[in-house]
């Protein structure tokens, strides 16, 4: 007889949410986690700690740049880096303990240790083999480095090391102008580091709506980050705790070097499935190392499922969470489902950048007739009052039907504002539906409504 209905391997946002949903649906559930604390990369060394540092460093930025303008005069705070790190650790602790509490509340067993799958229906942790009717792989991802670069997590770091540097570097080189590079690059730029971002492509945040990416780069440049685009990093040499980064410009193949106190390698992540014994268990991987799944998260072996960063799709905590809930519901005999067309993406810089659905570029490529409704935060009273008027809301709607196809926001609280558009898209709304919805004044969300109005007869405040 099986010990459990479900064993989830991994307790990140995909795994722990999945375990809770399984338990809520009456399934006897355990979750295997080898870290000291629950929550996976996101809570321990990812989303949550980086947000703590972004928040703290943004407060400093406000004190340095905006307080005096509002009549708040006096000494600008100085940075106590160790205190900032312990604030961050405290935030992590509160969140990871919160999950431990939720596991107890939902009667989920935490099996401590690293799990492997000797065969379908079995999860081995240490010397113990636990039997389960269903096994869910939710083991997430790990930083992918580049050839010629050795990560020591001190001088050459991934996001993990960047969240606990011994001191604030004078010069930080970030390799990769993606989400991690720009969020953590922003943190250290605000804390006084000289930050240079080296990116392989000719644009930052590849895949993002190009107009937004250009504005984003301008705003980050104003904040002191510098960008070297179209540059392929060749190697990083470390001597006496200093690094020398060598890169080649793609346009003319010229070689350049730059010195740094710290190098952050942020060139993407890859699925983490080491030690699971997937090959022996017969679980197929794609050629990109992702666990191969069908539309119901089933792998090639009956009774074994996979979700989150370990499978295809965007590597986002909330995508993993939704898949965790969906697979739990499917196992419980319900109709679990994720709408991959409406998964928001957010970059938590200042201003924030958020998107959902199609970009102008993808619509053009697909030959879809579309119209653009745009509204600048310059026309939003609340944003002006809060020194947050940089950026805009851009809504893309079908030219004939007015149905919302995508939205892109760069501006204050973009990561929260995007969700009314996500809900609208889930309901198949037209831009006019948003435009006719009363939005409280004065709020940032009025800019969303104005952009929706701009898809029709035009906005009021521009
Ligand atoms: P990314 O895929 O967002 O960006 C990596 C960047 O590195 C790309 O712009 C790529 O062109 C560049 N690159 C690759 N090779 C290079 C080379 N040799 N030289 C210079 N540049 C090179 O990956 P990132 O930022 O490491 O993030 C990893 C994952 O974590 C992503 O899937 C991201 O979505 C997720 N994440 C999400 C967050 C959020 O939702 N706020 C926060 C942090 C991470």
CSV table of C-alpha atoms and ligand atoms in Angstrom, one decimal, residues 46-47 50-51 141 143-144 146-147 149 159 174-183 198-201 203-206 228 231-234 247 265-269 309 313-318 344-348, ligand 1:
chain,number,residue,atom,x,y,z
A,46,UNK,CA,15.4,34.7,-5.3
A,47,UNK,CA,12.2,36.6,-5.6
A,50,UNK,CA,15.8,40.5,-3.9
A,51,UNK,CA,12.6,42.4,-3.3
A,141,UNK,CA,16.1,25.5,-11.8
A,143,UNK,CA,21.8,29.5,-12.7
A,144,UNK,CA,23.3,28.6,-16.0
A,146,UNK,CA,28.9,30.5,-19.4
A,147,UNK,CA,31.9,28.6,-20.7
A,149,UNK,CA,33.5,31.5,-16.2
A,159,UNK,CA,22.0,35.8,-8.0
A,174,UNK,CA,26.6,42.3,-14.7
A,175,UNK,CA,26.6,39.8,-17.5
A,176,UNK,CA,23.1,39.6,-19.1
A,177,UNK,CA,20.5,42.4,-19.3
A,178,UNK,CA,17.7,40.1,-18.3
A,179,UNK,CA,15.4,40.2,-15.2
A,180,UNK,CA,18.0,39.2,-12.6
A,181,UNK,CA,20.8,41.4,-14.0
A,182,UNK,CA,18.6,44.5,-14.0
A,183,UNK,CA,16.9,44.0,-10.7
A,198,UNK,CA,27.1,43.6,-20.7
A,199,UNK,CA,24.5,42.0,-22.9
A,200,UNK,CA,24.9,39.7,-25.8
A,201,UNK,CA,22.0,41.0,-27.8
A,203,UNK,CA,18.6,45.3,-26.7
A,204,UNK,CA,18.0,44.8,-23.0
A,205,UNK,CA,15.3,42.4,-21.8
A,206,UNK,CA,15.0,40.4,-25.1
A,228,UNK,CA,27.4,47.5,-23.3
A,231,UNK,CA,28.8,42.0,-26.6
A,232,UNK,CA,29.7,38.4,-26.1
A,233,UNK,CA,31.5,37.7,-22.8
A,234,UNK,CA,34.5,35.4,-23.4
A,247,UNK,CA,34.2,40.4,-24.1
A,265,UNK,CA,26.5,36.2,-14.0
A,266,UNK,CA,22.8,36.5,-15.0
A,267,UNK,CA,22.6,34.8,-18.3
A,268,UNK,CA,19.6,32.6,-17.6
A,269,UNK,CA,18.7,29.5,-15.7
A,309,UNK,CA,11.0,25.7,-14.0
A,313,UNK,CA,7.6,27.7,-20.4
A,314,UNK,CA,8.6,30.9,-18.7
A,315,UNK,CA,10.7,30.4,-15.5
A,316,UNK,CA,8.4,32.3,-13.2
A,317,UNK,CA,7.2,31.5,-9.7
A,318,UNK,CA,3.6,32.3,-10.4
A,344,UNK,CA,2.1,38.3,-16.4
A,345,UNK,CA,5.8,39.1,-16.2
A,346,UNK,CA,7.2,41.7,-13.9
A,347,UNK,CA,10.5,43.3,-13.3
A,348,UNK,CA,10.7,44.9,-9.9
B,1,LIG,P1,17.1,36.1,-18.6
B,1,LIG,O1,16.9,35.0,-19.6
B,1,LIG,O2,16.0,37.0,-18.2
B,1,LIG,O3,18.3,37.1,-19.2
B,1,LIG,C1,19.6,36.6,-19.5
B,1,LIG,C2,20.2,37.6,-20.4
B,1,LIG,O4,21.6,37.2,-20.6
B,1,LIG,C3,19.6,37.7,-21.8
B,1,LIG,O5,19.4,39.0,-22.1
B,1,LIG,C4,20.7,37.1,-22.7
B,1,LIG,O6,20.7,37.6,-24.0
B,1,LIG,C5,22.0,37.5,-21.9
B,1,LIG,N1,23.1,36.6,-22.3
B,1,LIG,C6,23.2,35.3,-22.5
B,1,LIG,N2,24.5,34.9,-22.8
B,1,LIG,C7,25.2,36.0,-22.7
B,1,LIG,C8,26.6,36.3,-22.9
B,1,LIG,N3,27.5,35.4,-23.2
B,1,LIG,N4,27.1,37.6,-22.7
B,1,LIG,C9,26.2,38.6,-22.4
B,1,LIG,N5,24.9,38.4,-22.2
B,1,LIG,C10,24.4,37.1,-22.4
B,1,LIG,O7,17.9,35.4,-17.4
B,1,LIG,P2,18.1,35.8,-15.9
B,1,LIG,O8,18.0,37.3,-15.7
B,1,LIG,O9,19.4,35.1,-15.5
B,1,LIG,O10,16.9,35.2,-15.1
B,1,LIG,C11,16.7,33.8,-15.1
B,1,LIG,C12,15.3,33.4,-15.0
B,1,LIG,O11,14.8,33.8,-13.7
B,1,LIG,C13,14.4,34.1,-16.0
B,1,LIG,O12,13.6,33.1,-16.6
B,1,LIG,C14,13.6,35.1,-15.3
B,1,LIG,O13,12.3,35.2,-15.9
B,1,LIG,C15,13.6,34.5,-13.9
B,1,LIG,N6,13.4,35.6,-12.9
B,1,LIG,C16,12.3,36.3,-12.8
B,1,LIG,C17,12.2,37.3,-12.0
B,1,LIG,C18,10.9,38.1,-12.0
B,1,LIG,O14,9.9,37.6,-12.5
B,1,LIG,N7,10.9,39.3,-11.5
B,1,LIG,C19,13.3,37.8,-11.1
B,1,LIG,C20,14.5,37.0,-11.4
B,1,LIG,C21,14.5,35.9,-12.2
